[in-house]
């Protein structure tokens, strides 16, 4: 969603907070008017990026939304509004999924149904393979498919064009396209990815679609691509009504006692924002939520390195020992807690998705072993997610009060 110069952004993202801060510092001079004027331009992987490429660092919270927004506002004031809005889209999407978990369940069901259809239909299998491998003959689309596979990253505008062509020109199942992104993006995110594809398809805002056009693509790629044969209409996909919005669960108290801090890919920066007064005596950084997640090799490599970096930073800041474990298995968590002499496991809250599911699966075995698992929601998330009840622009207006509030710290 956001980017810096290609030499910094691709082909490899270095998964450390120090690198995240360096990239943020390099980008902030362009976070105002320059970003607003050029953010839709995609010059390709060999050109200077018009965006920040900070999304992998925000995705795994090596950077926090608040510090990125604060840096842009401090430097540019109101001229940073476009960039601030792009960062807030991430919080909005996470809040949407947290309040509407059925959306994630529907995506998984449609993805699995699409995979079954591919196995049954040779024609669909060939069409999906051609799209994923960049063999459709559509200018731009094929290049973006290959760029995604090579670098694990695409400009946000290219993601929108790609999704639109996948759905409306190639007429492929939207959930398989969303799955393709999740399997290749370094910043693969259940909320942002799923809801962005649904927005293009006309499901997020019912009836409102996004249509990629040859002229728009040509204009914003500097004439590199002017595809032929694109759909000229985008008829919105339809679905059964979603269940009612569920309220944001209240924040549970953290019991007194010695705690193991359990970091995970939804938040590798929680050592800077965990609730005050928690006696952290050990840190465990987990590299994933389930055996098959993160789905993609690029994201998995980033997460593994980020977990190592998070453990090293947390050990220095919390004073206890720190280790890294694969997945969120109960055996490893219980062993780390016992080694640290902890009676409580404290984890940053994970929004709806694989990590949240894994934390839910972890709670039972910990309780059986006499251990309490407490999921702590960041003040930022607690303040913003509850407002994702309608569209983004009402959410953006509500967020203005939060951005000006005291006491949110680095959360």
Short mmCIF file of C-alpha atoms in Angstrom, two decimals:
data_model
loop_
_atom_site.label_atom_id
_atom_site.label_comp_id
_atom_site.label_asym_id
_atom_site.label_seq_id
_atom_site.Cartn_x
_atom_site.Cartn_y
_atom_site.Cartn_z
CA UNK A 1 0.00 0.00 0.00
CA UNK A 2 2.80 2.40 0.74
CA UNK A 3 6.38 2.57 -0.57
CA UNK A 4 9.88 4.12 -0.84
CA UNK A 5 12.58 3.99 -3.54
CA UNK A 6 12.87 0.61 -5.22
CA UNK A 7 16.39 0.05 -3.87
CA UNK A 8 14.84 0.16 -0.39
CA UNK A 9 11.54 -1.53 -1.24
CA UNK A 10 12.44 -4.44 -3.50
CA UNK A 11 13.45 -7.13 -3.94
CA UNK A 12 14.06 -7.70 -0.22
CA UNK A 13 12.42 -6.14 2.83
CA UNK A 14 14.76 -6.30 5.83
CA UNK A 15 12.57 -7.34 8.76
CA UNK A 16 13.89 -5.25 11.64
CA UNK A 17 12.52 -2.26 13.50
CA UNK A 18 15.76 -0.40 12.86
CA UNK A 19 15.20 -0.81 9.12
CA UNK A 20 11.56 0.21 9.51
CA UNK A 21 12.56 3.43 11.26
CA UNK A 22 15.20 4.14 8.61
CA UNK A 23 12.63 3.74 5.83
CA UNK A 24 10.12 5.89 7.67
CA UNK A 25 12.71 8.63 8.13
CA UNK A 26 13.62 8.45 4.43
CA UNK A 27 9.98 8.66 3.34
CA UNK A 28 8.63 11.38 5.66
CA UNK A 29 9.94 14.33 3.57
CA UNK A 30 7.62 13.08 0.77
CA UNK A 31 4.60 12.26 2.95
CA UNK A 32 2.79 15.54 2.24
CA UNK A 33 1.98 17.16 -1.09
CA UNK A 34 4.44 15.01 -3.03
CA UNK A 35 2.68 11.86 -1.88
CA UNK A 36 -0.79 13.27 -2.58
CA UNK A 37 0.16 14.24 -6.13
CA UNK A 38 2.05 11.08 -7.11
CA UNK A 39 0.58 8.26 -5.01
CA UNK A 40 -1.44 6.76 -7.89
CA UNK A 41 1.57 6.53 -10.20
CA UNK A 42 3.11 3.10 -10.65
CA UNK A 43 6.42 3.36 -12.47
CA UNK A 44 7.22 -0.32 -12.01
CA UNK A 45 9.82 -2.14 -9.93
CA UNK A 46 12.74 -0.36 -11.56
CA UNK A 47 11.49 3.18 -10.88
CA UNK A 48 11.46 5.38 -7.81
CA UNK A 49 8.30 4.55 -5.89
CA UNK A 50 5.61 7.18 -5.47
CA UNK A 51 4.43 5.51 -2.26
CA UNK A 52 6.17 4.48 0.95
CA UNK A 53 6.43 0.64 0.88
CA UNK A 54 6.03 0.76 4.66
CA UNK A 55 3.15 -1.72 4.56
CA UNK A 56 5.16 -4.81 5.63
CA UNK A 57 6.42 -2.90 8.68
CA UNK A 58 2.95 -1.67 9.58
CA UNK A 59 1.47 -5.08 8.82
CA UNK A 60 3.58 -6.83 11.47
CA UNK A 61 3.81 -3.72 13.63
CA UNK A 62 7.50 -3.15 13.47
CA UNK A 63 6.06 0.33 13.03
CA UNK A 64 2.87 1.48 14.72
CA UNK A 65 0.14 3.37 12.91
CA UNK A 66 0.30 6.13 15.47
CA UNK A 67 4.02 6.83 15.12
CA UNK A 68 3.82 6.83 11.31
CA UNK A 69 0.84 9.20 11.30
CA UNK A 70 2.40 11.42 13.97
CA UNK A 71 5.60 11.69 11.94
CA UNK A 72 3.70 12.70 8.80
CA UNK A 73 1.56 15.27 10.64
CA UNK A 74 4.53 16.75 12.46
CA UNK A 75 6.35 17.21 9.16
CA UNK A 76 3.49 18.28 6.88
CA UNK A 77 0.38 19.12 8.90
CA UNK A 78 -2.81 19.09 6.84
CA UNK A 79 -0.87 18.36 3.63
CA UNK A 80 -0.30 14.84 4.99
CA UNK A 81 -4.03 14.08 4.90
CA UNK A 82 -3.86 11.68 1.93
CA UNK A 83 -1.07 9.68 3.49
CA UNK A 84 -2.76 9.66 6.89
CA UNK A 85 -5.92 8.35 5.26
CA UNK A 86 -4.02 5.51 3.59
CA UNK A 87 -2.64 4.42 6.97
CA UNK A 88 -6.08 4.68 8.55
CA UNK A 89 -7.56 2.39 5.89
CA UNK A 90 -5.58 -0.40 7.57
CA UNK A 91 -7.17 0.26 10.97
CA UNK A 92 -10.58 0.60 9.33
CA UNK A 93 -10.31 -2.76 7.58
CA UNK A 94 -9.13 -4.49 10.74
CA UNK A 95 -12.05 -2.99 12.64
CA UNK A 96 -14.47 -4.08 9.89
CA UNK A 97 -13.31 -7.67 10.14
CA UNK A 98 -13.29 -7.63 13.93
CA UNK A 99 -16.90 -6.45 14.03
CA UNK A 100 -17.95 -8.73 11.13
CA UNK A 101 -16.07 -12.04 11.50
CA UNK A 102 -18.49 -13.70 9.04
CA UNK A 103 -16.64 -11.89 6.23
CA UNK A 104 -13.47 -13.87 6.92
CA UNK A 105 -15.42 -17.12 7.26
CA UNK A 106 -17.09 -16.44 3.89
CA UNK A 107 -13.78 -15.77 2.22
CA UNK A 108 -12.36 -19.07 3.47
CA UNK A 109 -15.48 -20.93 2.33
CA UNK A 110 -15.42 -19.30 -1.13
CA UNK A 111 -11.69 -19.90 -1.46
CA UNK A 112 -12.12 -23.58 -0.67
CA UNK A 113 -15.09 -23.84 -3.05
CA UNK A 114 -12.98 -22.18 -5.75
CA UNK A 115 -10.13 -24.63 -5.17
CA UNK A 116 -12.59 -27.52 -5.49
CA UNK A 117 -13.92 -26.03 -8.75
CA UNK A 118 -10.37 -25.78 -10.10
CA UNK A 119 -9.79 -29.46 -9.33
CA UNK A 120 -13.01 -30.41 -11.13
CA UNK A 121 -12.66 -28.15 -14.18
CA UNK A 122 -9.68 -28.30 -16.50
CA UNK A 123 -10.75 -25.07 -18.19
CA UNK A 124 -10.90 -23.13 -14.93
CA UNK A 125 -7.62 -24.66 -13.79
CA UNK A 126 -5.90 -23.51 -16.98
CA UNK A 127 -7.40 -20.02 -16.73
CA UNK A 128 -6.33 -19.58 -13.10
CA UNK A 129 -2.83 -20.89 -13.84
CA UNK A 130 -2.47 -18.49 -16.79
CA UNK A 131 -3.54 -15.57 -14.61
CA UNK A 132 -1.22 -16.47 -11.74
CA UNK A 133 1.73 -17.08 -14.04
CA UNK A 134 1.18 -13.95 -16.13
CA UNK A 135 0.25 -15.73 -19.38
CA UNK A 136 -3.08 -14.08 -20.23
CA UNK A 137 -1.75 -11.77 -22.92
CA UNK A 138 -3.17 -8.74 -21.08
CA UNK A 139 -0.60 -5.94 -20.94
CA UNK A 140 0.13 -4.88 -17.39
CA UNK A 141 -1.79 -7.70 -15.77
CA UNK A 142 0.79 -10.30 -16.77
CA UNK A 143 3.61 -8.01 -15.66
CA UNK A 144 2.00 -7.47 -12.25
CA UNK A 145 1.51 -11.21 -11.74
CA UNK A 146 5.19 -11.79 -12.42
CA UNK A 147 6.27 -8.78 -10.35
CA UNK A 148 4.23 -10.04 -7.41
CA UNK A 149 5.78 -13.50 -7.61
CA UNK A 150 9.29 -12.06 -7.91
CA UNK A 151 9.17 -9.34 -5.26
CA UNK A 152 6.23 -10.09 -2.97
CA UNK A 153 4.97 -6.55 -3.45
CA UNK A 154 2.78 -4.48 -5.77
CA UNK A 155 1.90 -0.80 -5.83
CA UNK A 156 -1.58 -0.32 -4.36
CA UNK A 157 -3.01 0.99 -7.64
CA UNK A 158 -1.65 -2.07 -9.47
CA UNK A 159 -3.36 -4.28 -6.88
CA UNK A 160 -6.67 -2.60 -7.69
CA UNK A 161 -6.20 -2.91 -11.47
CA UNK A 162 -5.17 -6.54 -11.09
CA UNK A 163 -8.19 -7.41 -8.93
CA UNK A 164 -10.57 -5.66 -11.31
CA UNK A 165 -9.20 -7.46 -14.37
CA UNK A 166 -9.22 -10.80 -12.52
CA UNK A 167 -12.89 -10.40 -11.55
CA UNK A 168 -14.50 -8.53 -14.44
CA UNK A 169 -12.35 -9.29 -17.51
CA UNK A 170 -11.13 -12.81 -16.79
CA UNK A 171 -14.26 -13.61 -14.76
CA UNK A 172 -12.35 -15.71 -12.25
CA UNK A 173 -13.54 -16.32 -8.68
CA UNK A 174 -12.62 -13.30 -6.57
CA UNK A 175 -11.63 -15.44 -3.58
CA UNK A 176 -9.00 -17.26 -5.65
CA UNK A 177 -7.51 -13.90 -6.62
CA UNK A 178 -7.47 -12.80 -2.99
CA UNK A 179 -5.84 -16.12 -2.11
CA UNK A 180 -3.21 -15.56 -4.82
CA UNK A 181 -2.29 -12.26 -3.17
CA UNK A 182 -2.17 -13.83 0.30
CA UNK A 183 0.22 -16.48 -1.00
CA UNK A 184 2.67 -13.96 -2.46
CA UNK A 185 2.51 -10.60 -0.70
CA UNK A 186 5.09 -9.89 1.98
CA UNK A 187 2.45 -7.70 3.65
CA UNK A 188 -0.28 -10.36 3.27
CA UNK A 189 -3.03 -9.31 5.66
CA UNK A 190 -6.40 -11.04 6.14
CA UNK A 191 -8.30 -7.80 6.72
CA UNK A 192 -6.78 -5.41 4.17
CA UNK A 193 -6.51 -8.03 1.44
CA UNK A 194 -9.95 -9.60 1.84
CA UNK A 195 -11.83 -6.33 2.15
CA UNK A 196 -9.91 -4.66 -0.68
CA UNK A 197 -10.87 -7.49 -3.06
CA UNK A 198 -14.45 -7.31 -1.81
CA UNK A 199 -14.45 -3.54 -2.40
CA UNK A 200 -13.34 -4.00 -6.02
CA UNK A 201 -15.98 -6.69 -6.51
CA UNK A 202 -18.82 -4.55 -5.15
CA UNK A 203 -19.33 -6.61 -2.00
CA UNK A 204 -17.83 -4.29 0.60
CA UNK A 205 -19.92 -1.33 -0.48
CA UNK A 206 -22.81 -3.24 -2.11
CA UNK A 207 -23.22 -2.28 -5.74
CA UNK A 208 -20.11 -0.08 -5.89
CA UNK A 209 -17.34 -1.65 -7.97
CA UNK A 210 -13.94 -0.62 -9.28
CA UNK A 211 -13.42 -0.92 -13.04
CA UNK A 212 -9.87 -0.89 -14.44
CA UNK A 213 -9.75 1.01 -17.74
CA UNK A 214 -6.99 1.14 -20.39
CA UNK A 215 -6.73 4.93 -20.24
CA UNK A 216 -6.43 5.02 -16.44
CA UNK A 217 -3.76 2.33 -16.52
CA UNK A 218 -1.84 4.11 -19.27
CA UNK A 219 -2.04 7.46 -17.49
CA UNK A 220 -0.79 6.16 -14.14
CA UNK A 221 1.91 3.88 -15.54
CA UNK A 222 3.47 6.57 -17.69
CA UNK A 223 2.27 4.83 -20.85
CA UNK A 224 4.04 1.55 -20.05
CA UNK A 225 0.77 -0.35 -20.37
CA UNK A 226 -2.36 0.26 -22.40
CA UNK A 227 -4.16 -3.08 -22.29
CA UNK A 228 -6.73 -4.14 -24.84
CA UNK A 229 -9.86 -6.17 -24.35
CA UNK A 230 -10.65 -5.14 -20.79
CA UNK A 231 -14.21 -5.35 -19.51
CA UNK A 232 -16.14 -2.14 -20.10
CA UNK A 233 -18.65 -2.85 -17.34
CA UNK A 234 -18.22 -4.06 -13.77
CA UNK A 235 -21.40 -5.68 -12.53
CA UNK A 236 -21.24 -6.01 -8.76
CA UNK A 237 -21.11 -9.45 -7.24
CA UNK A 238 -23.90 -10.25 -4.80
CA UNK A 239 -24.14 -12.30 -1.64
CA UNK A 240 -26.54 -13.07 1.19
CA UNK A 241 -26.79 -10.38 3.88
CA UNK A 242 -24.11 -10.50 6.54
CA UNK A 243 -25.02 -11.12 10.20
CA UNK A 244 -25.43 -8.12 12.45
CA UNK A 245 -22.28 -6.33 13.60
CA UNK A 246 -20.97 -7.71 16.86
CA UNK A 247 -19.77 -5.21 19.48
CA UNK A 248 -16.10 -4.97 20.31
CA UNK A 249 -15.43 -7.23 23.27
CA UNK A 250 -14.47 -5.45 26.50
CA UNK A 251 -10.81 -5.39 27.40
CA UNK A 252 -10.08 -8.06 30.06
CA UNK A 253 -8.01 -7.12 33.10
CA UNK A 254 -4.48 -8.48 33.44
CA UNK A 255 -4.21 -10.45 36.69
CA UNK A 256 -1.33 -9.68 39.03
CA UNK A 257 1.70 -11.90 38.87
CA UNK A 258 4.66 -12.75 36.67
CA UNK A 259 3.89 -12.77 32.95
CA UNK A 260 5.29 -14.27 29.79
CA UNK A 261 4.92 -11.80 26.91
CA UNK A 262 3.84 -13.74 23.81
CA UNK A 263 4.57 -11.82 20.61
CA UNK A 264 3.14 -12.94 17.26
CA UNK A 265 2.93 -11.77 13.63
CA UNK A 266 -0.03 -9.48 14.26
CA UNK A 267 2.14 -7.43 16.63
CA UNK A 268 5.91 -7.67 16.83
CA UNK A 269 6.13 -4.30 18.58
CA UNK A 270 4.02 -4.94 21.67
CA UNK A 271 6.97 -4.69 24.05
CA UNK A 272 6.60 -0.93 23.56
CA UNK A 273 2.87 -0.80 24.29
CA UNK A 274 1.94 -3.59 26.69
CA UNK A 275 -0.14 -2.44 29.67
CA UNK A 276 1.86 -0.64 32.36
CA UNK A 277 2.58 -2.54 35.52
CA UNK A 278 2.76 -5.99 33.97
CA UNK A 279 5.69 -7.89 35.46
CA UNK A 280 7.16 -9.37 32.28
CA UNK A 281 9.68 -12.07 33.21
CA UNK A 282 10.10 -13.67 29.80
CA UNK A 283 9.34 -13.16 26.12
CA UNK A 284 8.41 -15.66 23.42
CA UNK A 285 8.08 -14.54 19.80
CA UNK A 286 6.03 -16.86 17.56
CA UNK A 287 6.59 -17.07 13.82
CA UNK A 288 3.05 -17.94 12.79
CA UNK A 289 -0.47 -18.83 13.72
CA UNK A 290 -1.00 -22.27 12.22
CA UNK A 291 1.00 -24.88 10.33
CA UNK A 292 0.00 -23.39 6.97
CA UNK A 293 0.14 -19.69 7.84
CA UNK A 294 1.70 -17.37 6.77
CA UNK A 295 0.70 -18.90 3.44
CA UNK A 296 3.42 -17.40 1.29
CA UNK A 297 7.18 -17.94 1.30
CA UNK A 298 7.93 -14.20 1.12
CA UNK A 299 5.77 -13.43 4.14
CA UNK A 300 7.14 -16.44 6.01
CA UNK A 301 10.73 -15.31 5.52
CA UNK A 302 9.85 -11.80 6.68
CA UNK A 303 7.96 -13.09 9.73
CA UNK A 304 10.76 -15.41 10.80
CA UNK A 305 13.29 -12.58 10.71
CA UNK A 306 10.87 -10.16 12.38
CA UNK A 307 10.30 -12.65 15.22
CA UNK A 308 14.05 -12.84 15.84
CA UNK A 309 14.28 -9.06 15.86
CA UNK A 310 11.26 -8.74 18.16
CA UNK A 311 12.71 -11.22 20.64
CA UNK A 312 16.04 -9.39 20.72
CA UNK A 313 14.38 -6.02 21.25
CA UNK A 314 11.97 -7.32 23.87
CA UNK A 315 14.73 -9.01 25.83
CA UNK A 316 16.56 -5.72 26.03
CA UNK A 317 13.52 -3.67 27.00
CA UNK A 318 11.80 -6.10 29.39
CA UNK A 319 14.80 -7.52 31.18
CA UNK A 320 13.70 -11.16 31.00
CA UNK A 321 14.88 -13.89 28.66
CA UNK A 322 13.52 -14.11 25.14
CA UNK A 323 13.16 -16.93 22.65
CA UNK A 324 11.55 -17.66 19.27
CA UNK A 325 9.17 -20.51 18.49
CA UNK A 326 7.56 -21.81 15.33
CA UNK A 327 3.80 -21.40 15.44
CA UNK A 328 1.70 -20.94 18.57
CA UNK A 329 1.71 -24.43 19.98
CA UNK A 330 0.75 -24.91 23.62
CA UNK A 331 3.76 -27.06 24.42
CA UNK A 332 6.28 -24.35 23.48
CA UNK A 333 4.31 -21.60 25.25
CA UNK A 334 3.94 -23.64 28.43
CA UNK A 335 7.64 -24.54 28.41
CA UNK A 336 8.64 -20.89 28.01
CA UNK A 337 6.28 -19.81 30.79
CA UNK A 338 7.63 -22.49 33.13
CA UNK A 339 11.23 -21.53 32.36
CA UNK A 340 10.47 -17.90 33.16
CA UNK A 341 8.44 -18.70 36.28
CA UNK A 342 5.38 -16.97 34.79
CA UNK A 343 1.81 -17.52 35.97
CA UNK A 344 0.18 -15.54 33.16
CA UNK A 345 0.69 -15.36 29.40
CA UNK A 346 0.03 -11.90 27.98
CA UNK A 347 -0.36 -11.52 24.21
CA UNK A 348 -1.23 -8.49 22.13
CA UNK A 349 -4.72 -8.88 20.71
CA UNK A 350 -4.94 -10.33 17.22
CA UNK A 351 -7.82 -9.28 14.96
CA UNK A 352 -9.96 -11.85 13.17
CA UNK A 353 -7.79 -14.24 11.19
CA UNK A 354 -5.38 -17.17 11.60
CA UNK A 355 -3.45 -15.75 14.56
CA UNK A 356 -6.64 -14.97 16.45
CA UNK A 357 -7.81 -18.53 15.81
CA UNK A 358 -4.50 -19.90 17.05
CA UNK A 359 -4.69 -17.82 20.23
CA UNK A 360 -8.21 -19.13 20.77
CA UNK A 361 -6.94 -22.71 20.42
CA UNK A 362 -4.13 -21.94 22.87
CA UNK A 363 -6.39 -20.73 25.68
CA UNK A 364 -7.80 -24.15 26.59
CA UNK A 365 -4.49 -25.99 27.08
CA UNK A 366 -3.12 -23.07 29.11
CA UNK A 367 -6.18 -23.05 31.36
CA UNK A 368 -5.87 -26.81 31.85
CA UNK A 369 -2.28 -26.26 32.96
CA UNK A 370 -3.33 -23.57 35.45
CA UNK A 371 -2.13 -20.74 33.27
CA UNK A 372 -4.15 -17.67 32.21
CA UNK A 373 -3.97 -16.26 28.69
CA UNK A 374 -4.81 -12.56 28.47
CA UNK A 375 -5.15 -10.87 25.09
CA UNK A 376 -4.37 -7.17 25.44
CA UNK A 377 -5.77 -4.79 22.84
CA UNK A 378 -3.63 -1.78 22.01
CA UNK A 379 -5.18 1.57 22.98
CA UNK A 380 -5.07 2.55 19.30
CA UNK A 381 -7.07 -0.49 18.24
CA UNK A 382 -9.45 -0.21 21.16
CA UNK A 383 -10.20 3.40 20.26
CA UNK A 384 -10.57 2.92 16.48
CA UNK A 385 -11.89 -0.55 15.67
CA UNK A 386 -15.25 0.09 17.32
CA UNK A 387 -15.95 2.92 14.82
CA UNK A 388 -15.68 0.71 11.70
CA UNK A 389 -19.44 0.28 11.60
CA UNK A 390 -20.14 2.04 8.29
CA UNK A 391 -17.96 3.32 5.44
CA UNK A 392 -14.40 4.58 5.60
CA UNK A 393 -15.21 8.29 5.52
CA UNK A 394 -17.41 8.27 8.65
CA UNK A 395 -14.63 6.22 10.25
CA UNK A 396 -12.07 8.81 9.13
CA UNK A 397 -14.07 11.60 10.77
CA UNK A 398 -14.39 9.64 14.01
CA UNK A 399 -10.66 8.99 13.98
CA UNK A 400 -9.87 12.71 14.05
CA UNK A 401 -10.91 12.85 17.70
CA UNK A 402 -8.75 9.82 18.47
CA UNK A 403 -5.72 11.28 16.70
CA UNK A 404 -5.97 14.32 18.91
CA UNK A 405 -6.52 12.38 22.13
CA UNK A 406 -3.95 12.10 24.90
CA UNK A 407 -3.02 8.85 26.54
CA UNK A 408 -2.79 6.62 23.47
CA UNK A 409 0.97 6.44 23.82
CA UNK A 410 2.65 4.41 21.09
CA UNK A 411 -0.40 2.16 20.76
#
